Each structure stands twice: as structure tokens, then as C-alpha cells.
Amino acid sequence: MKRIFIVLWVFVSGIMPGFAQPKAPLQFKWWLEFTDKAGTPYSTDHPEAFLSARSLERRAKSGSPVTLEDLPVSPVYLRTLREKGFKIHGVSRWLNGVVLIADTATALSAQQLPFIKNMTCVGRDIRIANPPNRPSKKRMPAPPPPSVRERLGPMGYGYINANPLSMPFLYDMNVRGKGIWIAVMDGGFTNTDTISLFDSLALQSRLWTGPDIVERDKGVYESAQHGTSVLSVMGANTPGYFVGTAPDATYFLLKTEDTGGEFPIEEINWIFGAEWADSLGVDIINASLGYTTFSNPVYNRPYSMLDGRSTIGARGASIAAQKGMIICNSAGNSGDEPWHFLGVPADAPGVVAVGAVDAQTGEHAPFSSYGPSADGRIKPDLSAPGMNVVTAGNLGYQLTVSAGTSIASPILAGSFAALWSAFPAYSSNDILDAVYASAHQKSAPDNKLGYGIPDFTLAWLRLKGLTTAVNDAYWYGVDSKNERIAQLLLPEEWIKNEKDALFYNNLGQFVGVFPLTTQGTSDVKLVEINLPNSLPVGFYNVLIGQKWCRIGIANN
């Protein structure tokens, strides 16, 4: 028996007094799931007809076979809907369904079609008040920004974001994301086509516009600055001033968030974007998006639905995570609110739900949402800097201080990309396993920080088959027999015959000179710096010879 689920609004603004019929019926978006894929000309024996060679290569590395859910939906069903006058917003092959735009009376007529399994309303069809789409603006030469290399190193202000994840070491080893494709799904990327921080991406053909799924075109340089900030912490590349965690990666910008209101259609837009990215051959998806409450409360997601399978968004996201991609999604910013749980689709199995920590202290950011999922799984999965972090501003080389799990997620996604670029033959699971094994709470995960803050240099060493004697505690001071010792892993060429390390605080003020010793015979040395117990907890800029690094001091 067909199950037809219809959500009807009992109050709608705009209905005329006296229950008069509006001149133009309100338009809604409707999710229709098909019964099967009968009539499709595609088969799993010839996936090259609907998936790129790069997508198939990625799936082969991860052992993710092409299955029936990957087949495009039946063109017969789509043709029938169009012939009946339905306007199609989007199509999902993974969930075998379609989103239609229609008034309520017209949509209800679809229930008579024999290939419709179920149907539900997923929100108003909102007319976006954006200006007409414009071509990309011409990038104008800009004077170089002031360098902070002497104080913060070659990543400039990007060190503040990257150092808690031990990413500056990888940057200095030229591990920067080359060859990795990242899809960024957001609400808009205003001024990305003009901001100077992205010049190298544009000039090297590593910045591409994907679809605007909200408006069904390719106008992504509009609607919101949020996506621009998200992109900047991964892809910005102005050495000595501001560099993201994956400055050499290739980026595809997709607009899936409807800035005109909050409705469940945005969960489905997320799925449309993920399917597009999968078929293209993208390696990593970052989505700094999440859904629990909507413009009409009838759609709100209670906690009981955050089990990774009860919402359409989580169902689609869990499938995406099975296709050999790494999926990073912000956990949410409700940690200091009465509702303090994460959102959809961060609850989905396989999705890396990213919580936020303070970049200066490494402590949980008060706003960062908590787990667990409704079925008891640890969430968030990992945590990254998302408070007191630096992002792009609105123009040129302008920077600003930002906060949110929506920034923590791309900082982590870019770090995944950099690491993966050093091991292109490895699968997504190989990369994920190494990163989880490096996280500081891996032995005792909780629903505040998940498995904790990853250490990407340790993950890199693990994948290279190298071991150290630092017990996963390098770049952080530890108390041992009432002695404080900072342990670091540094290239041999940095050390040479140096015997001392010069410490400066975040204001650039000189703190002191402390003796160092080195161990090891490889090209990566274990460096130990003896520190006084009076040295305050926090992050320091350290000069060893002619090289700068960052050290976080924390008492165990």
C-alpha cells in the first residue's frame, strides 16, 4: 500500500480575510520518493555512464562498490511528472526521489501515480531577492599586505587556526593539499571572486563554481559572506600574512543553504550537492550547515529524530560517507542554549561532526553543541579551533576574528586534505583512521569534544610508518617528575647545532631563553625544551635558529 505523508499548514500568512481564495496559490516544495528505478537505461556494469573516472577511482581505493542506489532515477518517471506539468527542483539518485514545486492541490494529484511511494511537503518555495546573476568580477592587483612572518611564521595569521592541529609542521614539509578536490556547500560566497586572498586559487584554476541548488543556476558569488569565510580558512594563500590549512587544494563552491528561510528542503539540497560532488570525483565535502528548527515549527526535529536515520538529511549524508569521501559537517552552535545538541546531518553515521575549541587555550568553546546522537553514538566526532580564529573579511586582504563550529569544520576539512595529499594512494578510511588515532581523547571520547583535537603531524608520521617516543604529546608541554618539558618534532635542517629556544608570547613580547636537546637519527628530530614551572599555560611563538614554530603549554 502506498503511504502518503502530507504536512499541511493550518496557518499561512497571506490568506485573504474571509477565507477568500488567493489569486495565485502558494507554491511549496514536495519530496516524492519513487517505488523503484524501473526503466532506467543505466546499470552498475557501466558506471562510467553516470560517474566520472575520478569518482570511480576514489571508490575503488575505498572498496566502495557501485550499487543500485547509485543509478540515476527512472527517466520514465521524470518524463511523466513533467508531462503532467510539475516543475522539478532537484533529483536524488541515492534516495530515489524528486523534489517538485507545486501548490497543494496540484501536488496532491501526484499521489495517484503508481510509482510514487510516499510524499511530504518540505517547505515554501521562496523567491530569492538576489540581483540577477553576474559573471565573476575581474581580479584587480592589490598591494601586498603587511607581513607577520617574523612573529607567526610563513602561514601568518593562519598559524592561529592551524597550530592546535599541528598543521604548521606539514606546511613546512610542503604537505598542503595538492591534488585533493574539496566541495564547499554553503549559503553563498559573496566577494570570493574579488578577495585577494584567493588570487592563487583563481590564477591556477583551482577555484570552480558548482551549482546554485537553491536557485537552480550557477550564481554562487551572492547571498552570503559565510561561505567566503569558510573557504578562507582552507584555501587562503598569502604567505607571511594568511594561509589556510589546504592552500594547494582545488575547490568547488556549491550553494545549498536557502538564506530566505529555514525549511527541510535544505536537508535535501545538501543531498543534491553531495551527489553532485560524488559524481564529479570530489574527495572531501565541507558543509558548515545544520538543521533542527525551522521557520515553521511543524517541521522541527526533536532530539529523538537525531539518530542518524530518521531525517532525510541524515539518511543522505550517511550514504555520502560510504562513497569513499571524507564528509566534515559542523556540529552546531547550541552548546550554551537550552537545546544544546548537535543538528542534522551531523548526527549521521560516518559523517565527521566537528566541534569547536578555543584556538588559544584548546578548551571546549561554550557554544559548541554536544552529543550524543539519539541512538547513543559519540558526537561530535572530532574538534578543531572554532573560537578566536581568523577568517577573511569582506574585501581585499581584510581579516576578522570569527567563531563557530562552521569555522572549525573547514579548518579540519582542509587539514584532512593536506594530509591526504601526502598519501594519494590511500583511501579515505586510511586517512580517517590515522587522524582519529592521533586525537588527544582517543582513549576516552566524550560527547563534548568527541575523540578530541587531532594531531596531524602524528597522523602523518603514522602513515609514513614512523614512530616516536613522545607518547602523542609533542608540541605540548607536559609535567614529568615535577619538571616541565616541551616536546616537538622538527626537521633536522631546522635544528643543526642549536642549543636554545627563544620564547615570545602572542603579543610578540620576549618571554625567555630555554635550553633544548635533540634525539633521533632520522630527518625528523625529537626536540625537548626544559621550561620553568612558572611559565603560564598558553601558546607561544618559538624561535629556534632561524625558524619559527608554535608551542602550546598545558599542564597534565
Coordinates of C-alpha atoms in Angstrom, one line a residue:
M1 CA 0.0 0.0 0.0
K2 CA 1.3 3.5 -0.9
R3 CA 2.0 5.7 2.1
I4 CA 1.3 9.3 1.5
F5 CA 2.6 11.7 4.2
I6 CA 1.4 15.2 3.7
V7 CA 2.3 18.1 6.0
L8 CA -0.3 20.9 5.7
W9 CA 0.0 24.3 7.3
V10 CA -3.0 25.3 9.4
F11 CA -2.0 28.9 9.2
V12 CA -0.3 30.6 6.3
S13 CA 0.4 34.3 6.1
G14 CA -1.1 35.9 3.1
I15 CA -4.5 34.1 3.2
M16 CA -7.1 36.7 2.4
P17 CA -9.7 37.7 5.1
G18 CA -13.0 35.8 4.9
F19 CA -11.1 32.7 3.6
A20 CA -11.1 34.2 0.1
Q21 CA -9.1 32.2 -2.5
P22 CA -5.8 33.8 -3.2
K23 CA -5.3 34.9 -6.8
A24 CA -2.1 32.8 -7.0
P25 CA -1.9 29.7 -4.9
L26 CA 1.1 29.4 -2.6
Q27 CA 3.8 27.3 -4.0
F28 CA 5.6 24.7 -1.9
K29 CA 8.4 22.2 -2.4
W30 CA 7.4 18.5 -2.2
W31 CA 9.6 15.4 -1.7
L32 CA 8.4 12.4 -3.7
E33 CA 10.0 9.1 -3.2
F34 CA 9.8 6.6 -6.1
T35 CA 8.9 2.9 -5.7
D36 CA 11.8 1.7 -7.9
K37 CA 14.1 2.6 -10.7
A38 CA 12.2 0.7 -13.5
G39 CA 13.0 2.0 -16.9
T40 CA 16.5 3.3 -16.2
P41 CA 18.9 2.8 -19.1
Y42 CA 21.8 2.7 -16.7
S43 CA 23.4 -0.3 -15.0
T44 CA 26.1 -1.0 -12.4
D45 CA 28.1 -2.8 -15.1
H46 CA 28.8 0.5 -16.8
P47 CA 29.1 3.2 -14.1
E48 CA 31.2 5.3 -16.4
A49 CA 27.9 6.4 -17.9
F50 CA 27.0 8.4 -14.8
L51 CA 30.1 8.6 -12.6
S52 CA 33.4 10.3 -13.5
A53 CA 36.6 8.3 -13.8
R54 CA 37.9 10.1 -10.8
S55 CA 34.8 9.2 -8.8
L56 CA 35.3 5.5 -9.7
E57 CA 39.0 5.6 -8.8
R58 CA 38.2 7.0 -5.4
R59 CA 35.5 4.4 -4.8
A60 CA 37.9 1.6 -5.8
K61 CA 40.5 2.8 -3.3
S62 CA 38.0 2.7 -0.5
G63 CA 36.3 -0.5 -1.5
S64 CA 33.0 1.2 -2.1
P65 CA 31.2 -0.6 -5.0
V66 CA 28.8 1.0 -7.3
T67 CA 25.3 -0.2 -6.2
L68 CA 21.7 0.2 -7.3
E69 CA 21.3 3.3 -5.2
D70 CA 23.9 5.0 -7.4
L71 CA 21.9 4.5 -10.5
P72 CA 20.1 7.7 -11.8
V73 CA 16.3 7.7 -11.2
S74 CA 14.0 6.4 -13.9
P75 CA 13.8 8.9 -16.8
V76 CA 10.3 7.5 -17.5
Y77 CA 9.1 8.7 -14.1
L78 CA 10.7 12.1 -14.6
R79 CA 9.1 12.5 -18.0
T80 CA 5.7 11.6 -16.7
L81 CA 5.9 14.2 -14.0
R82 CA 7.0 16.9 -16.5
E83 CA 4.2 15.9 -18.9
K84 CA 1.7 16.5 -16.0
G85 CA 3.0 20.0 -15.6
F86 CA 5.2 19.5 -12.5
K87 CA 8.3 21.7 -12.1
I88 CA 11.3 19.8 -10.8
H89 CA 13.6 21.4 -8.3
G90 CA 16.0 18.5 -8.0
V91 CA 16.5 14.8 -8.2
S92 CA 18.2 12.3 -5.8
R93 CA 19.6 9.0 -7.1
W94 CA 20.7 7.8 -3.7
L95 CA 17.2 8.2 -2.1
N96 CA 15.4 7.6 -5.4
G97 CA 13.2 10.6 -5.4
V98 CA 12.5 14.1 -6.6
V99 CA 11.5 17.5 -5.3
L100 CA 8.7 19.2 -7.1
I101 CA 7.4 22.7 -6.9
A102 CA 3.6 23.0 -6.9
D103 CA 0.6 24.3 -5.0
T104 CA -1.0 21.9 -2.6
A105 CA -3.9 20.9 -4.8
T106 CA -1.6 20.1 -7.7
A107 CA 0.9 18.2 -5.6
L108 CA -1.8 16.0 -4.1
S109 CA -2.7 14.8 -7.5
A110 CA 0.7 13.1 -7.7
Q111 CA -0.5 10.5 -5.1
Q112 CA -2.5 8.8 -7.9
L113 CA 0.7 8.0 -9.8
P114 CA 1.6 4.3 -9.4
F115 CA 5.4 4.9 -9.0
I116 CA 5.1 7.3 -6.0
K117 CA 6.0 5.5 -2.7
N118 CA 5.5 8.5 -0.4
M119 CA 5.3 12.2 -0.4
T120 CA 5.8 15.1 2.0
C121 CA 5.9 18.8 2.0
V122 CA 9.4 20.2 2.7
G123 CA 8.7 23.9 2.8
R124 CA 7.6 27.0 1.0
D125 CA 9.1 27.8 -2.4
I126 CA 10.6 31.1 -1.5
R127 CA 11.5 33.6 -4.2
I128 CA 15.1 34.8 -3.5
A129 CA 15.5 38.6 -3.8
N130 CA 19.0 38.3 -5.2
P131 CA 20.1 40.5 -8.1
P132 CA 20.5 38.8 -11.5
N133 CA 23.4 36.5 -11.6
R134 CA 26.6 38.2 -12.8
P135 CA 29.8 36.9 -14.2
S136 CA 32.8 36.7 -12.0
K137 CA 34.4 40.1 -11.4
K138 CA 37.8 40.9 -12.7
R139 CA 40.5 40.5 -10.0
M140 CA 42.4 43.7 -9.6
P141 CA 46.1 43.8 -8.5
A142 CA 46.4 44.7 -4.8
P143 CA 49.4 45.9 -2.9
P144 CA 51.0 43.3 -0.7
P145 CA 49.6 43.1 2.9
P146 CA 51.9 43.7 5.9
S147 CA 53.8 40.5 6.7
V148 CA 53.7 38.9 10.1
R149 CA 56.2 36.2 9.1
E150 CA 58.8 37.1 11.7
R151 CA 56.2 36.7 14.5
L152 CA 53.9 33.9 13.3
G153 CA 55.9 32.2 10.5
P154 CA 55.1 31.5 6.8
M155 CA 51.4 30.8 7.5
G156 CA 50.9 34.3 9.0
Y157 CA 47.7 34.6 10.9
G158 CA 46.8 31.1 9.6
Y159 CA 49.1 29.8 12.4
I160 CA 46.5 30.7 14.9
N161 CA 44.0 28.4 13.2
A162 CA 46.3 25.6 12.2
N163 CA 48.7 25.3 15.1
P164 CA 46.4 23.5 17.6
L165 CA 46.1 20.7 14.9
S166 CA 49.9 20.6 14.4
M167 CA 49.5 21.7 10.8
P168 CA 52.4 24.2 10.5
F169 CA 54.8 21.3 10.5
L170 CA 53.1 19.8 7.5
Y171 CA 53.0 23.2 5.7
D172 CA 56.8 23.4 6.2
M173 CA 57.1 19.9 4.8
N174 CA 55.2 21.1 1.7
V175 CA 52.1 19.0 2.6
R176 CA 49.4 21.4 1.5
G177 CA 46.6 19.6 -0.2
K178 CA 47.8 19.4 -3.8
G179 CA 45.7 17.2 -6.0
I180 CA 42.8 16.9 -3.5
W181 CA 39.3 18.2 -4.5
I182 CA 37.1 19.8 -1.9
A183 CA 33.4 20.7 -2.3
V184 CA 32.3 23.5 -0.1
M185 CA 28.5 23.6 0.5
D186 CA 27.2 26.8 2.0
G187 CA 24.7 29.7 1.7
G188 CA 26.8 31.9 -0.7
F189 CA 30.3 33.1 -1.4
T190 CA 30.0 36.9 -1.7
N191 CA 33.1 38.6 -3.0
T192 CA 35.1 35.3 -3.2
D193 CA 35.7 36.3 -6.9
T194 CA 37.4 39.5 -5.9
I195 CA 39.1 38.9 -2.5
S196 CA 42.9 38.9 -2.9
L197 CA 43.4 36.0 -0.5
F198 CA 42.1 33.7 -3.2
D199 CA 44.1 35.0 -6.1
S200 CA 46.3 31.9 -6.4
L201 CA 43.3 29.6 -6.4
A202 CA 41.8 31.6 -9.3
L203 CA 45.0 32.1 -11.3
Q204 CA 45.9 28.4 -11.0
S205 CA 42.4 27.2 -12.0
R206 CA 41.8 25.7 -8.6
L207 CA 38.6 27.6 -7.8
W208 CA 35.4 26.4 -9.6
T209 CA 31.7 27.3 -9.3
G210 CA 29.4 24.3 -8.8
P211 CA 25.6 24.6 -8.9
D212 CA 23.5 27.0 -7.0
I213 CA 21.0 24.3 -6.0
V214 CA 18.7 26.8 -4.2
E215 CA 18.0 28.9 -7.4
R216 CA 18.9 26.1 -9.9
D217 CA 21.7 28.1 -11.6
K218 CA 25.5 28.7 -11.1
G219 CA 25.3 32.1 -9.3
V220 CA 27.2 31.3 -6.1
Y221 CA 29.0 34.6 -5.6
E222 CA 26.0 36.0 -3.9
S223 CA 23.6 35.7 -0.9
A224 CA 26.0 35.3 2.0
Q225 CA 29.6 36.1 3.2
H226 CA 29.5 33.0 5.3
G227 CA 30.8 30.6 2.6
T228 CA 33.7 33.1 1.9
S229 CA 34.8 32.9 5.5
V230 CA 34.5 29.1 5.4
L231 CA 36.6 28.9 2.3
S232 CA 39.3 31.2 3.6
V233 CA 40.4 29.0 6.5
M234 CA 41.1 26.2 4.0
G235 CA 42.1 28.0 0.7
A236 CA 43.5 31.4 1.5
N237 CA 47.1 31.7 0.3
T238 CA 49.0 34.8 1.1
P239 CA 52.3 33.5 2.6
G240 CA 53.5 35.5 5.6
Y241 CA 50.1 37.1 6.1
F242 CA 47.3 34.5 6.0
V243 CA 47.3 30.9 4.7
G244 CA 44.6 28.2 5.1
T245 CA 45.1 24.6 6.1
A246 CA 45.0 23.4 2.4
P247 CA 46.2 26.3 0.2
D248 CA 47.1 23.9 -2.7
A249 CA 43.8 22.0 -2.9
T250 CA 41.2 22.5 -5.6
Y251 CA 37.8 23.9 -4.5
F252 CA 34.2 23.6 -5.9
L253 CA 31.7 26.0 -4.5
L254 CA 28.0 24.9 -4.1
K255 CA 25.1 26.9 -2.8
T256 CA 22.7 24.6 -0.9
E257 CA 21.6 26.8 2.0
D258 CA 18.5 28.9 1.4
T259 CA 19.1 32.2 3.1
G260 CA 15.5 33.2 2.7
G261 CA 14.3 30.9 5.4
E262 CA 14.8 27.6 7.2
F263 CA 12.9 24.6 5.7
P264 CA 13.6 20.9 5.4
I265 CA 14.3 21.4 1.7
E266 CA 17.7 22.5 2.7
E267 CA 18.5 19.0 4.1
I268 CA 17.6 17.7 0.6
N269 CA 19.6 20.4 -1.1
W270 CA 22.6 19.1 1.0
I271 CA 22.0 15.6 -0.5
F272 CA 21.8 17.1 -4.1
G273 CA 25.1 18.8 -3.5
A274 CA 26.8 15.7 -2.1
E275 CA 25.6 13.6 -5.1
W276 CA 26.9 16.2 -7.5
A277 CA 30.3 16.2 -5.7
D278 CA 30.4 12.4 -5.6
S279 CA 29.8 12.0 -9.3
L280 CA 32.4 14.7 -10.2
G281 CA 35.1 12.9 -8.2
V282 CA 35.4 15.2 -5.1
D283 CA 37.5 13.8 -2.2
I284 CA 36.2 15.9 0.7
I285 CA 33.0 17.7 1.4
N286 CA 32.8 20.5 3.9
A287 CA 29.3 21.6 4.9
S288 CA 29.1 24.2 7.7
L289 CA 25.4 23.7 7.9
G290 CA 22.9 22.1 10.3
Y291 CA 19.2 21.8 10.9
T292 CA 17.0 21.3 13.9
T293 CA 14.5 24.2 14.0
F294 CA 12.7 25.7 11.0
S295 CA 10.7 28.8 10.1
N296 CA 7.6 26.8 10.6
P297 CA 7.8 24.8 13.9
V298 CA 5.8 22.0 12.5
Y299 CA 9.0 20.8 10.8
N300 CA 11.2 21.0 13.8
R301 CA 13.4 18.0 14.6
P302 CA 13.0 16.7 18.1
Y303 CA 16.0 15.1 19.8
S304 CA 14.5 11.6 19.2
M305 CA 15.0 12.1 15.5
L306 CA 18.7 12.8 15.7
D307 CA 19.6 9.1 15.4
G308 CA 21.2 9.2 12.0
R309 CA 18.4 7.6 10.1
S310 CA 15.0 9.3 11.0
T311 CA 15.6 12.5 8.9
I312 CA 16.1 12.7 5.2
G313 CA 19.2 14.7 5.7
A314 CA 20.9 12.1 7.8
R315 CA 19.9 9.3 5.5
G316 CA 21.5 11.0 2.6
A317 CA 24.6 12.1 4.5
S318 CA 25.2 8.6 5.8
I319 CA 25.2 7.3 2.2
A320 CA 27.6 10.1 1.1
A321 CA 30.0 8.9 3.8
Q322 CA 30.0 5.4 2.2
K323 CA 31.3 6.6 -1.2
G324 CA 34.9 7.0 -0.3
M325 CA 34.7 10.7 0.5
I326 CA 35.5 12.4 3.8
I327 CA 32.5 14.4 5.0
C328 CA 33.0 17.2 7.5
N329 CA 29.9 18.9 8.9
S330 CA 29.7 21.4 11.7
A331 CA 28.2 20.1 14.9
G332 CA 26.2 23.2 15.7
N333 CA 26.4 26.3 17.9
S334 CA 23.8 25.5 20.5
G335 CA 26.0 24.3 23.3
D336 CA 25.2 27.2 25.6
E337 CA 21.4 27.2 24.9
P338 CA 18.6 25.1 26.5
W339 CA 18.7 23.0 23.3
H340 CA 22.4 22.1 23.4
F341 CA 22.5 19.1 21.0
L342 CA 24.0 18.9 17.5
G343 CA 21.9 19.1 14.3
V344 CA 21.2 17.3 11.1
P345 CA 23.1 15.9 9.3
A346 CA 26.0 15.9 11.8
D347 CA 24.2 13.1 13.6
A348 CA 24.6 10.7 10.6
P349 CA 27.0 7.7 10.9
G350 CA 30.2 8.2 9.0
V351 CA 29.9 12.0 8.9
V352 CA 32.7 13.7 10.9
A353 CA 30.7 16.1 13.1
V354 CA 33.1 18.8 14.1
G355 CA 33.0 20.6 17.5
A356 CA 34.8 23.8 18.3
V357 CA 37.6 24.6 20.8
D358 CA 39.3 27.9 21.6
A359 CA 42.3 28.3 19.4
Q360 CA 44.3 29.9 22.2
T361 CA 43.6 27.5 25.1
G362 CA 42.3 24.3 23.4
E363 CA 39.3 24.3 25.7
H364 CA 35.8 23.5 24.6
A365 CA 34.1 26.6 23.1
P366 CA 30.9 27.2 25.2
F367 CA 28.7 27.5 22.1
S368 CA 29.8 24.2 20.6
S369 CA 27.0 21.7 20.5
Y370 CA 27.0 18.4 22.5
G371 CA 26.1 14.8 21.6
P372 CA 25.3 12.1 21.8
S373 CA 23.2 11.1 18.9
A374 CA 19.7 9.9 19.9
D375 CA 20.8 6.3 19.5
G376 CA 23.8 6.8 21.8
R377 CA 26.7 7.3 19.4
I378 CA 29.6 9.6 20.3
K379 CA 29.1 13.0 18.8
P380 CA 30.8 15.3 17.9
D381 CA 33.4 13.1 16.4
L382 CA 36.4 15.4 16.4
S383 CA 37.1 19.0 17.4
A384 CA 39.1 21.8 15.9
P385 CA 39.7 25.6 16.5
G386 CA 36.5 27.4 16.2
M387 CA 36.8 30.3 18.7
N388 CA 39.3 33.2 18.4
V389 CA 40.1 32.1 14.9
V390 CA 40.9 34.3 11.9
T391 CA 38.9 34.4 8.7
A392 CA 38.7 36.5 5.5
G393 CA 36.8 39.8 5.8
N394 CA 34.7 41.4 3.1
L395 CA 37.4 42.9 0.8
G396 CA 40.9 42.5 -0.4
Y397 CA 43.3 41.4 2.4
Q398 CA 40.9 42.3 5.2
L399 CA 40.8 39.8 8.1
T400 CA 38.4 39.3 11.0
V401 CA 38.2 37.2 14.2
S402 CA 35.4 34.6 14.0
A403 CA 33.8 31.9 16.0
G404 CA 31.6 28.9 15.3
T405 CA 31.7 25.2 14.6
S406 CA 31.0 26.4 11.0
I407 CA 34.7 27.6 11.0
A408 CA 36.1 24.6 13.0
S409 CA 34.7 22.2 10.3
P410 CA 36.6 23.7 7.3
I411 CA 39.8 24.1 9.3
L412 CA 39.6 20.4 9.9
A413 CA 38.5 19.6 6.4
G414 CA 41.5 21.5 5.0
S415 CA 43.8 19.6 7.3
F416 CA 42.3 16.3 6.1
A417 CA 43.1 17.5 2.5
A418 CA 46.7 18.4 3.3
L419 CA 47.3 15.0 5.0
W420 CA 45.6 13.0 2.2
S421 CA 47.7 14.9 -0.4
A422 CA 50.9 13.3 1.0
F423 CA 49.3 9.8 0.6
P424 CA 47.2 9.9 -2.6
A425 CA 47.1 6.2 -2.9
Y426 CA 45.4 5.8 0.5
S427 CA 41.7 5.5 1.0
S428 CA 39.5 7.9 3.0
N429 CA 39.3 5.3 5.7
D430 CA 43.1 5.1 5.9
I431 CA 43.3 8.8 6.4
L432 CA 40.4 8.9 8.9
D433 CA 41.9 6.0 11.0
A434 CA 45.3 7.8 11.3
V435 CA 43.6 11.1 12.3
Y436 CA 41.3 9.5 14.9
A437 CA 44.3 7.6 16.3
S438 CA 46.1 10.9 16.8
A439 CA 43.3 12.7 18.6
H440 CA 44.0 13.6 22.2
Q441 CA 40.9 11.9 23.7
K442 CA 41.1 8.8 21.5
S443 CA 41.2 6.5 24.5
A444 CA 38.3 8.2 26.3
P445 CA 36.0 10.1 23.9
D446 CA 33.1 12.1 25.2
N447 CA 30.1 14.0 23.9
K448 CA 31.8 17.4 24.4
L449 CA 34.8 17.1 22.2
G450 CA 34.3 13.6 20.7
Y451 CA 37.7 11.9 20.2
G452 CA 39.3 15.3 20.7
I453 CA 41.7 17.5 18.9
P454 CA 43.7 15.6 16.2
D455 CA 47.4 15.9 15.8
F456 CA 48.0 15.9 12.0
T457 CA 51.8 15.6 12.3
L458 CA 51.4 12.4 14.4
A459 CA 48.9 11.1 11.8
W460 CA 51.4 11.9 9.0
L461 CA 54.1 10.1 10.9
R462 CA 51.8 7.1 11.5
L463 CA 51.0 6.9 7.8
K464 CA 54.7 7.1 6.9
G465 CA 55.4 4.2 9.3
L466 CA 57.5 6.3 11.7
T467 CA 57.3 6.1 15.4
T468 CA 58.4 8.5 18.2
A469 CA 58.9 8.3 21.9
V470 CA 56.8 11.3 22.7
N471 CA 53.6 9.4 23.6
D472 CA 51.5 11.7 21.3
A473 CA 52.5 14.7 23.4
Y474 CA 54.7 16.7 21.1
W475 CA 54.2 20.4 20.7
Y476 CA 52.6 20.5 24.1
G477 CA 54.4 20.9 27.5
V478 CA 54.0 18.0 29.9
D479 CA 54.7 17.6 33.6
S480 CA 57.1 14.8 34.4
K481 CA 58.6 14.3 37.9
N482 CA 57.8 18.0 38.6
E483 CA 59.7 19.1 35.5
R484 CA 58.0 20.7 32.6
I485 CA 59.3 19.6 29.2
A486 CA 58.1 20.8 25.8
Q487 CA 58.5 18.1 23.2
L488 CA 58.5 18.8 19.5
L489 CA 59.1 17.0 16.2
L490 CA 61.1 19.2 13.8
P491 CA 63.1 18.7 10.6
E492 CA 66.8 18.1 11.2
E493 CA 67.7 21.0 9.0
W494 CA 65.9 23.3 11.4
I495 CA 67.9 22.2 14.4
K496 CA 71.6 22.0 13.2
N497 CA 73.7 22.8 16.3
E498 CA 71.1 25.0 18.1
K499 CA 71.2 24.7 21.9
D500 CA 68.5 27.3 22.9
A501 CA 64.9 28.2 22.1
L502 CA 63.6 31.8 22.3
F503 CA 60.0 32.2 23.5
Y504 CA 57.6 35.0 22.7
N505 CA 54.0 35.4 23.7
N506 CA 51.1 36.1 21.3
L507 CA 51.7 39.8 21.6
G508 CA 55.3 39.4 20.4
Q509 CA 56.8 40.1 23.8
F510 CA 60.0 38.3 24.7
V511 CA 59.5 35.7 27.4
G512 CA 62.8 33.9 27.9
V513 CA 65.6 31.7 26.5
F514 CA 65.3 28.0 27.4
P515 CA 67.8 25.1 26.7
L516 CA 67.0 22.4 24.3
T517 CA 68.2 18.9 23.5
T518 CA 67.6 16.6 20.5
Q519 CA 67.2 12.9 19.9
G520 CA 66.9 10.6 16.9
T521 CA 68.8 9.8 13.8
S522 CA 66.2 10.4 11.1
D523 CA 65.4 13.6 9.2
V524 CA 62.8 14.4 11.8
K525 CA 64.2 15.1 15.3
L526 CA 62.6 14.9 18.7
V527 CA 63.4 18.2 20.4
E528 CA 62.9 18.6 24.2
I529 CA 62.9 22.1 25.8
N530 CA 63.2 22.5 29.5
L531 CA 60.7 25.0 30.8
P532 CA 60.2 26.6 34.2
N533 CA 57.1 25.7 36.1
S534 CA 56.4 29.4 36.3
L535 CA 55.7 29.7 32.6
P536 CA 52.0 30.4 32.2
V537 CA 49.8 27.9 30.3
G538 CA 49.1 29.1 26.7
F539 CA 50.5 29.3 23.2
Y540 CA 54.0 30.7 22.4
N541 CA 55.9 31.6 19.3
V542 CA 59.3 30.0 19.5
L543 CA 62.4 30.8 17.5
I544 CA 65.0 28.0 17.1
G545 CA 67.9 29.2 15.0
Q546 CA 66.2 31.0 12.1
K547 CA 63.0 29.0 12.2
W548 CA 59.7 29.8 14.0
C549 CA 57.2 27.4 15.4
R550 CA 54.3 27.5 17.8
I551 CA 54.1 25.6 21.1
G552 CA 51.1 25.1 23.4
I553 CA 51.9 24.7 27.1
A554 CA 49.3 22.7 29.1
N555 CA 49.6 21.0 32.4
N556 CA 48.6 17.4 32.5

